[in-house]
Amino acid sequence: MHKRAIILALWLTVLSTAVLAQAPIPDWCRALPRPEYKSLERVPVSDAWFEVYKPAPAVFAIYEPHQAEETIGYLIVGQKRALLFDTGMGISDVKKITAELTKLPIIVLNSHTHDDHVGGNWEFDTIYGMDTDFTRKNAQGSREDAQAEVTPDQICGTLPKGFDAKAYVTRPWKIAAYMHDGDRFDLGGRTIEVIATPGHTPDAISLIDRANGLLFTGDTYYPAPIWLYRPETDLDAYGASIRRLAALAPQVKLVLGAHNIPVAQPSVLAQLVTAFDAVRARRVAATPESPGKVLYKVGDISFLMSAPAAH
Ligand SMILES: [Zn+2]
């Protein structure tokens, strides 16, 4: 064997050993890329941490497929300004991406203030918040939830160059003004209306673009197990909120949720109500998921909830 070939062979052995020594590929990561993305128009951007798609005219879905939340934020563009519905994980620079997609001024609204939806808030000047104590507390930033997002089992592929996992936190942001149920944002030729949909969190909202039949549901609905187990979750409020969304279905052409896949049919809204009612009526068997948590599955809809107390 040529000496250079021997060195190369040795080097390859070292490399493959290093790769094998890493954490195994997490299960959720094996499901990627999700097939639904094949039918969506992809928009090239300069940062490989993000994938951007165009599910509707002048709507960009900003997807983070390399982290287990598979968070999706939406940039909704009008003629005069744009609205960014969630800023993602804050693992890479979302403002750089939005600047590549529009030159218009951007206002930020969050679907709710869990860490995976507000990570890039600090980069923007105009962030509206719901008038809740939960929102105000989260706007102070936090470390614990952010740290849990970057353990090896939560990452698929590589973190952005220069990202320091140990220093990763949700950075604080300033609330420019409070918004309320029914508020309308005129983006110029496009009006977006806020629908308060508390339940997943007290500050959860959905957005409707009535003229274009678009309903952005945040974490109130997305096509994956919906998390309803945290202490800030209110199941009665959630039930009322999803009924409100289901009543809007006749006006809706496309439902855009905040995780995994950006497109769903309006018929999921009625299915969501039926599934949730069945769970609450104890007609659905619980599958243990992890300590203290169970999964309820009804057709294509599933909920991750606290394990019922033993009697
Ligand atoms: Zn959430």
PDB file of C-alpha atoms and ligand atoms in Angstrom:
ATOM      1  CA  MET A   1       0.000   0.000   0.000  1.00  0.00           C
ATOM      2  CA  HIS A   2       1.246   3.469  -0.857  1.00  0.00           C
ATOM      3  CA  LYS A   3       2.191   5.434   2.249  1.00  0.00           C
ATOM      4  CA  ARG A   4      -0.327   8.171   1.480  1.00  0.00           C
ATOM      5  CA  ALA A   5      -3.047   5.564   1.070  1.00  0.00           C
ATOM      6  CA  ILE A   6      -2.129   4.070   4.479  1.00  0.00           C
ATOM      7  CA  ILE A   7      -2.365   7.485   6.109  1.00  0.00           C
ATOM      8  CA  LEU A   8      -5.691   8.073   4.384  1.00  0.00           C
ATOM      9  CA  ALA A   9      -7.004   4.680   5.555  1.00  0.00           C
ATOM     10  CA  LEU A  10      -5.894   5.417   9.123  1.00  0.00           C
ATOM     11  CA  TRP A  11      -7.503   8.834   8.978  1.00  0.00           C
ATOM     12  CA  LEU A  12     -10.780   7.337   7.733  1.00  0.00           C
ATOM     13  CA  THR A  13     -10.724   4.848  10.631  1.00  0.00           C
ATOM     14  CA  VAL A  14     -10.242   7.677  13.114  1.00  0.00           C
ATOM     15  CA  LEU A  15     -13.040   9.650  11.473  1.00  0.00           C
ATOM     16  CA  SER A  16     -15.553   6.789  11.427  1.00  0.00           C
ATOM     17  CA  THR A  17     -14.742   5.917  15.050  1.00  0.00           C
ATOM     18  CA  ALA A  18     -15.395   9.530  16.005  1.00  0.00           C
ATOM     19  CA  VAL A  19     -18.746   9.441  14.184  1.00  0.00           C
ATOM     20  CA  LEU A  20     -19.753   6.142  15.820  1.00  0.00           C
ATOM     21  CA  ALA A  21     -18.835   7.504  19.237  1.00  0.00           C
ATOM     22  CA  GLN A  22     -21.473  10.220  18.856  1.00  0.00           C
ATOM     23  CA  ALA A  23     -25.054   9.793  20.032  1.00  0.00           C
ATOM     24  CA  PRO A  24     -27.142   7.554  17.751  1.00  0.00           C
ATOM     25  CA  ILE A  25     -29.434   9.301  15.283  1.00  0.00           C
ATOM     26  CA  PRO A  26     -32.638  10.117  17.201  1.00  0.00           C
ATOM     27  CA  ASP A  27     -35.847   8.407  16.000  1.00  0.00           C
ATOM     28  CA  TRP A  28     -37.620  11.652  15.135  1.00  0.00           C
ATOM     29  CA  CYS A  29     -34.729  12.510  12.866  1.00  0.00           C
ATOM     30  CA  ARG A  30     -35.194   9.329  10.801  1.00  0.00           C
ATOM     31  CA  ALA A  31     -38.654  10.557   9.700  1.00  0.00           C
ATOM     32  CA  LEU A  32     -37.012  13.482   7.884  1.00  0.00           C
ATOM     33  CA  PRO A  33     -37.386  14.874   5.339  1.00  0.00           C
ATOM     34  CA  ARG A  34     -41.140  14.669   5.787  1.00  0.00           C
ATOM     35  CA  PRO A  35     -42.811  13.749   2.457  1.00  0.00           C
ATOM     36  CA  GLU A  36     -45.319  16.639   2.613  1.00  0.00           C
ATOM     37  CA  TYR A  37     -42.513  19.080   1.847  1.00  0.00           C
ATOM     38  CA  LYS A  38     -42.021  17.623  -1.638  1.00  0.00           C
ATOM     39  CA  SER A  39     -45.151  19.370  -2.899  1.00  0.00           C
ATOM     40  CA  LEU A  40     -44.205  22.767  -1.438  1.00  0.00           C
ATOM     41  CA  GLU A  41     -42.235  25.471  -3.217  1.00  0.00           C
ATOM     42  CA  ARG A  42     -38.812  25.809  -1.578  1.00  0.00           C
ATOM     43  CA  VAL A  43     -37.172  29.212  -1.312  1.00  0.00           C
ATOM     44  CA  PRO A  44     -33.366  29.247  -1.160  1.00  0.00           C
ATOM     45  CA  VAL A  45     -31.791  31.047   1.810  1.00  0.00           C
ATOM     46  CA  SER A  46     -28.176  31.476   2.893  1.00  0.00           C
ATOM     47  CA  ASP A  47     -28.288  29.598   6.228  1.00  0.00           C
ATOM     48  CA  ALA A  48     -28.515  25.777   6.176  1.00  0.00           C
ATOM     49  CA  TRP A  49     -30.032  25.737   9.700  1.00  0.00           C
ATOM     50  CA  PHE A  50     -33.320  26.934   8.163  1.00  0.00           C
ATOM     51  CA  GLU A  51     -35.445  25.634   5.324  1.00  0.00           C
ATOM     52  CA  VAL A  52     -37.911  28.087   3.830  1.00  0.00           C
ATOM     53  CA  TYR A  53     -41.051  27.163   1.906  1.00  0.00           C
ATOM     54  CA  LYS A  54     -43.879  29.137   0.314  1.00  0.00           C
ATOM     55  CA  PRO A  55     -47.162  27.425   1.283  1.00  0.00           C
ATOM     56  CA  ALA A  56     -49.308  30.349   0.009  1.00  0.00           C
ATOM     57  CA  PRO A  57     -48.685  33.575  -1.953  1.00  0.00           C
ATOM     58  CA  ALA A  58     -46.474  35.998   0.034  1.00  0.00           C
ATOM     59  CA  VAL A  59     -46.333  33.598   2.987  1.00  0.00           C
ATOM     60  CA  PHE A  60     -43.023  32.040   3.932  1.00  0.00           C
ATOM     61  CA  ALA A  61     -42.763  29.081   6.301  1.00  0.00           C
ATOM     62  CA  ILE A  62     -39.430  29.252   8.127  1.00  0.00           C
ATOM     63  CA  TYR A  63     -38.720  25.697   9.265  1.00  0.00           C
ATOM     64  CA  GLU A  64     -35.982  24.424  11.614  1.00  0.00           C
ATOM     65  CA  PRO A  65     -35.652  20.708  10.762  1.00  0.00           C
ATOM     66  CA  HIS A  66     -32.410  20.096  12.644  1.00  0.00           C
ATOM     67  CA  GLN A  67     -33.922  20.397  16.116  1.00  0.00           C
ATOM     68  CA  ALA A  68     -36.587  18.056  17.531  1.00  0.00           C
ATOM     69  CA  GLU A  69     -39.276  20.721  17.879  1.00  0.00           C
ATOM     70  CA  GLU A  70     -39.216  21.172  14.081  1.00  0.00           C
ATOM     71  CA  THR A  71     -40.551  24.645  14.733  1.00  0.00           C
ATOM     72  CA  ILE A  72     -42.141  26.619  11.918  1.00  0.00           C
ATOM     73  CA  GLY A  73     -42.456  30.407  11.982  1.00  0.00           C
ATOM     74  CA  TYR A  74     -44.352  32.330   9.291  1.00  0.00           C
ATOM     75  CA  LEU A  75     -43.450  35.539   7.542  1.00  0.00           C
ATOM     76  CA  ILE A  76     -46.677  37.016   6.170  1.00  0.00           C
ATOM     77  CA  VAL A  77     -45.937  39.796   3.703  1.00  0.00           C
ATOM     78  CA  GLY A  78     -48.246  42.672   2.756  1.00  0.00           C
ATOM     79  CA  GLN A  79     -47.561  45.685   0.524  1.00  0.00           C
ATOM     80  CA  LYS A  80     -46.377  47.951   3.342  1.00  0.00           C
ATOM     81  CA  ARG A  81     -45.135  45.690   6.122  1.00  0.00           C
ATOM     82  CA  ALA A  82     -44.661  42.103   7.074  1.00  0.00           C
ATOM     83  CA  LEU A  83     -45.704  40.135  10.131  1.00  0.00           C
ATOM     84  CA  LEU A  84     -43.472  37.454  11.566  1.00  0.00           C
ATOM     85  CA  PHE A  85     -45.532  34.898  13.479  1.00  0.00           C
ATOM     86  CA  ASP A  86     -42.846  33.388  15.736  1.00  0.00           C
ATOM     87  CA  THR A  87     -39.080  33.730  15.645  1.00  0.00           C
ATOM     88  CA  GLY A  88     -38.112  30.100  16.240  1.00  0.00           C
ATOM     89  CA  MET A  89     -35.426  28.610  18.422  1.00  0.00           C
ATOM     90  CA  GLY A  90     -32.859  31.399  18.407  1.00  0.00           C
ATOM     91  CA  ILE A  91     -30.209  28.811  17.518  1.00  0.00           C
ATOM     92  CA  SER A  92     -29.328  30.598  14.288  1.00  0.00           C
ATOM     93  CA  ASP A  93     -30.006  34.107  12.971  1.00  0.00           C
ATOM     94  CA  VAL A  94     -33.656  34.315  11.887  1.00  0.00           C
ATOM     95  CA  LYS A  95     -33.457  38.062  11.231  1.00  0.00           C
ATOM     96  CA  LYS A  96     -30.866  37.472   8.539  1.00  0.00           C
ATOM     97  CA  ILE A  97     -33.328  35.074   6.853  1.00  0.00           C
ATOM     98  CA  THR A  98     -36.317  37.440   7.062  1.00  0.00           C
ATOM     99  CA  ALA A  99     -34.117  40.220   5.603  1.00  0.00           C
ATOM    100  CA  GLU A 100     -33.459  37.941   2.623  1.00  0.00           C
ATOM    101  CA  LEU A 101     -37.207  37.370   2.179  1.00  0.00           C
ATOM    102  CA  THR A 102     -38.498  40.958   2.497  1.00  0.00           C
ATOM    103  CA  LYS A 103     -37.145  44.497   2.734  1.00  0.00           C
ATOM    104  CA  LEU A 104     -40.369  45.738   4.390  1.00  0.00           C
ATOM    105  CA  PRO A 105     -40.506  46.591   8.108  1.00  0.00           C
ATOM    106  CA  ILE A 106     -41.373  43.576  10.238  1.00  0.00           C
ATOM    107  CA  ILE A 107     -43.594  43.303  13.276  1.00  0.00           C
ATOM    108  CA  VAL A 108     -43.297  40.200  15.441  1.00  0.00           C
ATOM    109  CA  LEU A 109     -46.272  38.414  16.988  1.00  0.00           C
ATOM    110  CA  ASN A 110     -45.795  35.159  18.851  1.00  0.00           C
ATOM    111  CA  SER A 111     -48.229  32.276  18.665  1.00  0.00           C
ATOM    112  CA  HIS A 112     -47.352  31.936  22.373  1.00  0.00           C
ATOM    113  CA  THR A 113     -44.205  32.466  24.391  1.00  0.00           C
ATOM    114  CA  HIS A 114     -42.754  28.979  24.824  1.00  0.00           C
ATOM    115  CA  ASP A 115     -39.008  29.083  24.226  1.00  0.00           C
ATOM    116  CA  ASP A 116     -39.106  27.421  20.802  1.00  0.00           C
ATOM    117  CA  HIS A 117     -41.247  30.235  19.332  1.00  0.00           C
ATOM    118  CA  VAL A 118     -39.531  33.312  20.754  1.00  0.00           C
ATOM    119  CA  GLY A 119     -35.820  32.522  20.415  1.00  0.00           C
ATOM    120  CA  GLY A 120     -35.152  35.232  17.828  1.00  0.00           C
ATOM    121  CA  ASN A 121     -37.445  37.893  19.364  1.00  0.00           C
ATOM    122  CA  TRP A 122     -34.522  39.844  20.828  1.00  0.00           C
ATOM    123  CA  GLU A 123     -33.256  40.580  17.305  1.00  0.00           C
ATOM    124  CA  PHE A 124     -36.363  42.593  16.340  1.00  0.00           C
ATOM    125  CA  ASP A 125     -37.550  46.091  17.334  1.00  0.00           C
ATOM    126  CA  THR A 126     -41.327  45.683  17.285  1.00  0.00           C
ATOM    127  CA  ILE A 127     -42.732  42.750  19.201  1.00  0.00           C
ATOM    128  CA  TYR A 128     -46.365  42.676  20.256  1.00  0.00           C
ATOM    129  CA  GLY A 129     -47.359  40.550  23.226  1.00  0.00           C
ATOM    130  CA  MET A 130     -50.577  39.309  24.744  1.00  0.00           C
ATOM    131  CA  ASP A 131     -51.519  41.094  27.939  1.00  0.00           C
ATOM    132  CA  THR A 132     -50.839  38.156  30.281  1.00  0.00           C
ATOM    133  CA  ASP A 133     -48.488  37.580  33.200  1.00  0.00           C
ATOM    134  CA  PHE A 134     -47.241  34.448  31.432  1.00  0.00           C
ATOM    135  CA  THR A 135     -46.100  36.595  28.495  1.00  0.00           C
ATOM    136  CA  ARG A 136     -44.444  39.190  30.724  1.00  0.00           C
ATOM    137  CA  LYS A 137     -42.565  36.520  32.665  1.00  0.00           C
ATOM    138  CA  ASN A 138     -41.308  34.770  29.528  1.00  0.00           C
ATOM    139  CA  ALA A 139     -40.209  38.093  27.994  1.00  0.00           C
ATOM    140  CA  GLN A 140     -37.587  38.236  30.754  1.00  0.00           C
ATOM    141  CA  GLY A 141     -35.835  35.298  29.089  1.00  0.00           C
ATOM    142  CA  SER A 142     -34.887  31.938  30.579  1.00  0.00           C
ATOM    143  CA  ARG A 143     -32.245  29.243  30.451  1.00  0.00           C
ATOM    144  CA  GLU A 144     -33.724  25.914  31.543  1.00  0.00           C
ATOM    145  CA  ASP A 145     -36.102  25.208  28.639  1.00  0.00           C
ATOM    146  CA  ALA A 146     -33.521  26.390  26.118  1.00  0.00           C
ATOM    147  CA  GLN A 147     -30.839  24.088  27.534  1.00  0.00           C
ATOM    148  CA  ALA A 148     -33.159  21.070  27.250  1.00  0.00           C
ATOM    149  CA  GLU A 149     -33.551  21.796  23.501  1.00  0.00           C
ATOM    150  CA  VAL A 150     -29.890  21.239  22.638  1.00  0.00           C
ATOM    151  CA  THR A 151     -29.098  17.885  24.251  1.00  0.00           C
ATOM    152  CA  PRO A 152     -27.748  15.423  21.599  1.00  0.00           C
ATOM    153  CA  ASP A 153     -31.081  13.550  21.285  1.00  0.00           C
ATOM    154  CA  GLN A 154     -32.725  16.832  20.226  1.00  0.00           C
ATOM    155  CA  ILE A 155     -30.387  17.596  17.339  1.00  0.00           C
ATOM    156  CA  CYS A 156     -30.520  16.146  13.829  1.00  0.00           C
ATOM    157  CA  GLY A 157     -27.431  16.958  11.810  1.00  0.00           C
ATOM    158  CA  THR A 158     -25.168  19.798  12.798  1.00  0.00           C
ATOM    159  CA  LEU A 159     -25.677  22.899  14.870  1.00  0.00           C
ATOM    160  CA  PRO A 160     -24.700  26.190  13.199  1.00  0.00           C
ATOM    161  CA  LYS A 161     -20.993  27.002  13.132  1.00  0.00           C
ATOM    162  CA  GLY A 162     -19.998  28.989  16.198  1.00  0.00           C
ATOM    163  CA  PHE A 163     -23.137  28.049  18.179  1.00  0.00           C
ATOM    164  CA  ASP A 164     -22.261  27.539  21.837  1.00  0.00           C
ATOM    165  CA  ALA A 165     -24.729  25.052  23.353  1.00  0.00           C
ATOM    166  CA  LYS A 166     -23.550  25.732  26.921  1.00  0.00           C
ATOM    167  CA  ALA A 167     -24.291  29.434  26.573  1.00  0.00           C
ATOM    168  CA  TYR A 168     -27.654  28.906  24.836  1.00  0.00           C
ATOM    169  CA  VAL A 169     -30.527  30.730  26.528  1.00  0.00           C
ATOM    170  CA  THR A 170     -33.799  32.335  25.518  1.00  0.00           C
ATOM    171  CA  ARG A 171     -32.811  35.976  25.437  1.00  0.00           C
ATOM    172  CA  PRO A 172     -35.143  38.598  26.904  1.00  0.00           C
ATOM    173  CA  TRP A 173     -37.132  40.898  24.629  1.00  0.00           C
ATOM    174  CA  LYS A 174     -39.085  44.109  24.959  1.00  0.00           C
ATOM    175  CA  ILE A 175     -42.845  44.086  24.429  1.00  0.00           C
ATOM    176  CA  ALA A 176     -43.616  47.137  22.257  1.00  0.00           C
ATOM    177  CA  ALA A 177     -47.381  46.990  22.813  1.00  0.00           C
ATOM    178  CA  TYR A 178     -50.062  44.629  23.988  1.00  0.00           C
ATOM    179  CA  MET A 179     -52.555  43.014  21.678  1.00  0.00           C
ATOM    180  CA  HIS A 180     -55.933  41.478  22.346  1.00  0.00           C
ATOM    181  CA  ASP A 181     -58.472  39.159  20.822  1.00  0.00           C
ATOM    182  CA  GLY A 182     -59.904  40.665  17.623  1.00  0.00           C
ATOM    183  CA  ASP A 183     -57.016  43.077  16.960  1.00  0.00           C
ATOM    184  CA  ARG A 184     -56.316  43.600  13.277  1.00  0.00           C
ATOM    185  CA  PHE A 185     -52.962  44.243  11.643  1.00  0.00           C
ATOM    186  CA  ASP A 186     -53.084  46.053   8.305  1.00  0.00           C
ATOM    187  CA  LEU A 187     -50.023  44.946   6.345  1.00  0.00           C
ATOM    188  CA  GLY A 188     -51.077  46.898   3.237  1.00  0.00           C
ATOM    189  CA  GLY A 189     -53.521  45.042   1.001  1.00  0.00           C
ATOM    190  CA  ARG A 190     -53.651  42.275   3.578  1.00  0.00           C
ATOM    191  CA  THR A 191     -55.331  42.218   6.984  1.00  0.00           C
ATOM    192  CA  ILE A 192     -54.402  39.764   9.687  1.00  0.00           C
ATOM    193  CA  GLU A 193     -56.712  39.278  12.660  1.00  0.00           C
ATOM    194  CA  VAL A 194     -55.756  37.970  16.101  1.00  0.00           C
ATOM    195  CA  ILE A 195     -57.861  35.204  17.614  1.00  0.00           C
ATOM    196  CA  ALA A 196     -57.075  34.522  21.253  1.00  0.00           C
ATOM    197  CA  THR A 197     -56.906  30.717  21.583  1.00  0.00           C
ATOM    198  CA  PRO A 198     -55.738  30.139  25.174  1.00  0.00           C
ATOM    199  CA  GLY A 199     -55.264  26.573  26.386  1.00  0.00           C
ATOM    200  CA  HIS A 200     -51.825  25.315  25.332  1.00  0.00           C
ATOM    201  CA  THR A 201     -50.665  28.455  27.158  1.00  0.00           C
ATOM    202  CA  PRO A 202     -52.613  31.449  28.531  1.00  0.00           C
ATOM    203  CA  ASP A 203     -51.172  33.631  25.749  1.00  0.00           C
ATOM    204  CA  ALA A 204     -51.774  31.292  22.790  1.00  0.00           C
ATOM    205  CA  ILE A 205     -53.180  33.008  19.701  1.00  0.00           C
ATOM    206  CA  SER A 206     -54.109  32.066  16.179  1.00  0.00           C
ATOM    207  CA  LEU A 207     -54.132  34.415  13.190  1.00  0.00           C
ATOM    208  CA  ILE A 208     -56.623  34.549  10.372  1.00  0.00           C
ATOM    209  CA  ASP A 209     -56.177  36.090   6.950  1.00  0.00           C
ATOM    210  CA  ARG A 210     -59.844  35.983   5.955  1.00  0.00           C
ATOM    211  CA  ALA A 211     -59.410  37.302   2.409  1.00  0.00           C
ATOM    212  CA  ASN A 212     -56.969  34.523   1.588  1.00  0.00           C
ATOM    213  CA  GLY A 213     -58.498  31.759   3.725  1.00  0.00           C
ATOM    214  CA  LEU A 214     -55.379  31.205   5.814  1.00  0.00           C
ATOM    215  CA  LEU A 215     -55.541  30.160   9.471  1.00  0.00           C
ATOM    216  CA  PHE A 216     -52.282  30.120  11.436  1.00  0.00           C
ATOM    217  CA  THR A 217     -52.847  27.997  14.522  1.00  0.00           C
ATOM    218  CA  GLY A 218     -49.528  28.091  16.425  1.00  0.00           C
ATOM    219  CA  ASP A 219     -49.416  25.209  18.906  1.00  0.00           C
ATOM    220  CA  THR A 220     -53.192  25.033  19.243  1.00  0.00           C
ATOM    221  CA  TYR A 221     -53.053  22.739  16.215  1.00  0.00           C
ATOM    222  CA  TYR A 222     -50.135  21.206  14.342  1.00  0.00           C
ATOM    223  CA  PRO A 223     -49.887  17.808  12.630  1.00  0.00           C
ATOM    224  CA  ALA A 224     -47.969  15.968  15.376  1.00  0.00           C
ATOM    225  CA  PRO A 225     -48.713  15.117  19.030  1.00  0.00           C
ATOM    226  CA  ILE A 226     -50.061  18.345  20.534  1.00  0.00           C
ATOM    227  CA  TRP A 227     -48.472  19.136  23.885  1.00  0.00           C
ATOM    228  CA  LEU A 228     -51.071  19.686  26.578  1.00  0.00           C
ATOM    229  CA  TYR A 229     -49.193  18.600  29.699  1.00  0.00           C
ATOM    230  CA  ARG A 230     -47.398  21.660  30.993  1.00  0.00           C
ATOM    231  CA  PRO A 231     -48.596  23.445  34.142  1.00  0.00           C
ATOM    232  CA  GLU A 232     -49.590  26.525  32.117  1.00  0.00           C
ATOM    233  CA  THR A 233     -51.949  24.416  29.973  1.00  0.00           C
ATOM    234  CA  ASP A 234     -55.673  24.841  30.658  1.00  0.00           C
ATOM    235  CA  LEU A 235     -57.710  22.020  29.129  1.00  0.00           C
ATOM    236  CA  ASP A 236     -61.104  23.739  29.500  1.00  0.00           C
ATOM    237  CA  ALA A 237     -59.775  26.830  27.756  1.00  0.00           C
ATOM    238  CA  TYR A 238     -58.202  24.655  25.057  1.00  0.00           C
ATOM    239  CA  GLY A 239     -61.539  22.924  24.388  1.00  0.00           C
ATOM    240  CA  ALA A 240     -63.274  26.297  23.964  1.00  0.00           C
ATOM    241  CA  SER A 241     -60.493  27.604  21.706  1.00  0.00           C
ATOM    242  CA  ILE A 242     -60.522  24.685  19.291  1.00  0.00           C
ATOM    243  CA  ARG A 243     -64.323  24.980  19.005  1.00  0.00           C
ATOM    244  CA  ARG A 244     -63.855  28.589  18.026  1.00  0.00           C
ATOM    245  CA  LEU A 245     -61.337  27.586  15.340  1.00  0.00           C
ATOM    246  CA  ALA A 246     -63.536  24.761  14.054  1.00  0.00           C
ATOM    247  CA  ALA A 247     -66.387  27.265  13.593  1.00  0.00           C
ATOM    248  CA  LEU A 248     -64.105  29.221  11.235  1.00  0.00           C
ATOM    249  CA  ALA A 249     -63.419  26.204   8.991  1.00  0.00           C
ATOM    250  CA  PRO A 250     -65.892  27.228   6.230  1.00  0.00           C
ATOM    251  CA  GLN A 251     -63.836  30.407   5.686  1.00  0.00           C
ATOM    252  CA  VAL A 252     -60.502  28.581   5.714  1.00  0.00           C
ATOM    253  CA  LYS A 253     -58.620  27.035   2.785  1.00  0.00           C
ATOM    254  CA  LEU A 254     -55.385  26.171   4.559  1.00  0.00           C
ATOM    255  CA  VAL A 255     -54.395  25.548   8.187  1.00  0.00           C
ATOM    256  CA  LEU A 256     -50.793  26.409   9.033  1.00  0.00           C
ATOM    257  CA  GLY A 257     -49.463  25.038  12.332  1.00  0.00           C
ATOM    258  CA  ALA A 258     -46.232  25.746  14.168  1.00  0.00           C
ATOM    259  CA  HIS A 259     -44.453  22.380  14.095  1.00  0.00           C
ATOM    260  CA  ASN A 260     -43.343  19.615  11.702  1.00  0.00           C
ATOM    261  CA  ILE A 261     -45.460  20.305   8.600  1.00  0.00           C
ATOM    262  CA  PRO A 262     -46.791  23.709   7.524  1.00  0.00           C
ATOM    263  CA  VAL A 263     -49.945  22.648   5.708  1.00  0.00           C
ATOM    264  CA  ALA A 264     -53.155  20.936   6.771  1.00  0.00           C
ATOM    265  CA  GLN A 265     -56.712  20.865   5.481  1.00  0.00           C
ATOM    266  CA  PRO A 266     -59.486  22.797   7.304  1.00  0.00           C
ATOM    267  CA  SER A 267     -61.253  19.488   7.996  1.00  0.00           C
ATOM    268  CA  VAL A 268     -58.631  18.814  10.708  1.00  0.00           C
ATOM    269  CA  LEU A 269     -60.298  21.458  12.883  1.00  0.00           C
ATOM    270  CA  ALA A 270     -63.504  19.452  13.339  1.00  0.00           C
ATOM    271  CA  GLN A 271     -61.421  16.285  13.798  1.00  0.00           C
ATOM    272  CA  LEU A 272     -59.453  18.065  16.498  1.00  0.00           C
ATOM    273  CA  VAL A 273     -62.634  18.880  18.456  1.00  0.00           C
ATOM    274  CA  THR A 274     -63.976  15.336  18.108  1.00  0.00           C
ATOM    275  CA  ALA A 275     -60.655  13.827  19.206  1.00  0.00           C
ATOM    276  CA  PHE A 276     -60.259  16.144  22.183  1.00  0.00           C
ATOM    277  CA  ASP A 277     -63.857  15.566  23.352  1.00  0.00           C
ATOM    278  CA  ALA A 278     -63.304  11.796  23.171  1.00  0.00           C
ATOM    279  CA  VAL A 279     -60.146  12.092  25.292  1.00  0.00           C
ATOM    280  CA  ARG A 280     -61.850  14.246  27.882  1.00  0.00           C
ATOM    281  CA  ALA A 281     -64.800  11.868  28.031  1.00  0.00           C
ATOM    282  CA  ARG A 282     -62.239   9.103  28.797  1.00  0.00           C
ATOM    283  CA  ARG A 283     -63.173   7.172  25.675  1.00  0.00           C
ATOM    284  CA  VAL A 284     -59.550   6.947  24.440  1.00  0.00           C
ATOM    285  CA  ALA A 285     -56.896   4.597  25.816  1.00  0.00           C
ATOM    286  CA  ALA A 286     -53.737   6.260  27.095  1.00  0.00           C
ATOM    287  CA  THR A 287     -50.332   4.998  25.925  1.00  0.00           C
ATOM    288  CA  PRO A 288     -47.476   5.726  28.338  1.00  0.00           C
ATOM    289  CA  GLU A 289     -44.972   7.982  26.578  1.00  0.00           C
ATOM    290  CA  SER A 290     -42.457   9.014  29.220  1.00  0.00           C
ATOM    291  CA  PRO A 291     -42.587   9.337  33.029  1.00  0.00           C
ATOM    292  CA  GLY A 292     -45.777  11.187  33.937  1.00  0.00           C
ATOM    293  CA  LYS A 293     -46.900  11.629  30.329  1.00  0.00           C
ATOM    294  CA  VAL A 294     -49.306   9.704  28.122  1.00  0.00           C
ATOM    295  CA  LEU A 295     -50.228   9.850  24.475  1.00  0.00           C
ATOM    296  CA  TYR A 296     -53.842   9.798  23.278  1.00  0.00           C
ATOM    297  CA  LYS A 297     -54.340   9.023  19.614  1.00  0.00           C
ATOM    298  CA  VAL A 298     -57.607   9.444  17.721  1.00  0.00           C
ATOM    299  CA  GLY A 299     -57.175   8.935  13.968  1.00  0.00           C
ATOM    300  CA  ASP A 300     -54.543  11.404  12.766  1.00  0.00           C
ATOM    301  CA  ILE A 301     -54.864  13.606  15.858  1.00  0.00           C
ATOM    302  CA  SER A 302     -52.805  12.969  18.996  1.00  0.00           C
ATOM    303  CA  PHE A 303     -52.267  14.713  22.307  1.00  0.00           C
ATOM    304  CA  LEU A 304     -49.427  14.415  24.778  1.00  0.00           C
ATOM    305  CA  MET A 305     -50.926  14.900  28.222  1.00  0.00           C
ATOM    306  CA  SER A 306     -50.198  14.356  31.907  1.00  0.00           C
ATOM    307  CA  ALA A 307     -50.791  10.805  33.027  1.00  0.00           C
ATOM    308  CA  PRO A 308     -54.141  10.574  34.835  1.00  0.00           C
ATOM    309  CA  ALA A 309     -53.774  10.325  38.621  1.00  0.00           C
ATOM    310  CA  ALA A 310     -54.006   6.762  39.940  1.00  0.00           C
ATOM    311  CA  HIS A 311     -57.152   5.969  41.923  1.00  0.00           C
TER     312      HIS A 311
HETATM  313 ZN    ZN B   1     -45.686  25.599  22.876  1.00  0.00          ZN
END
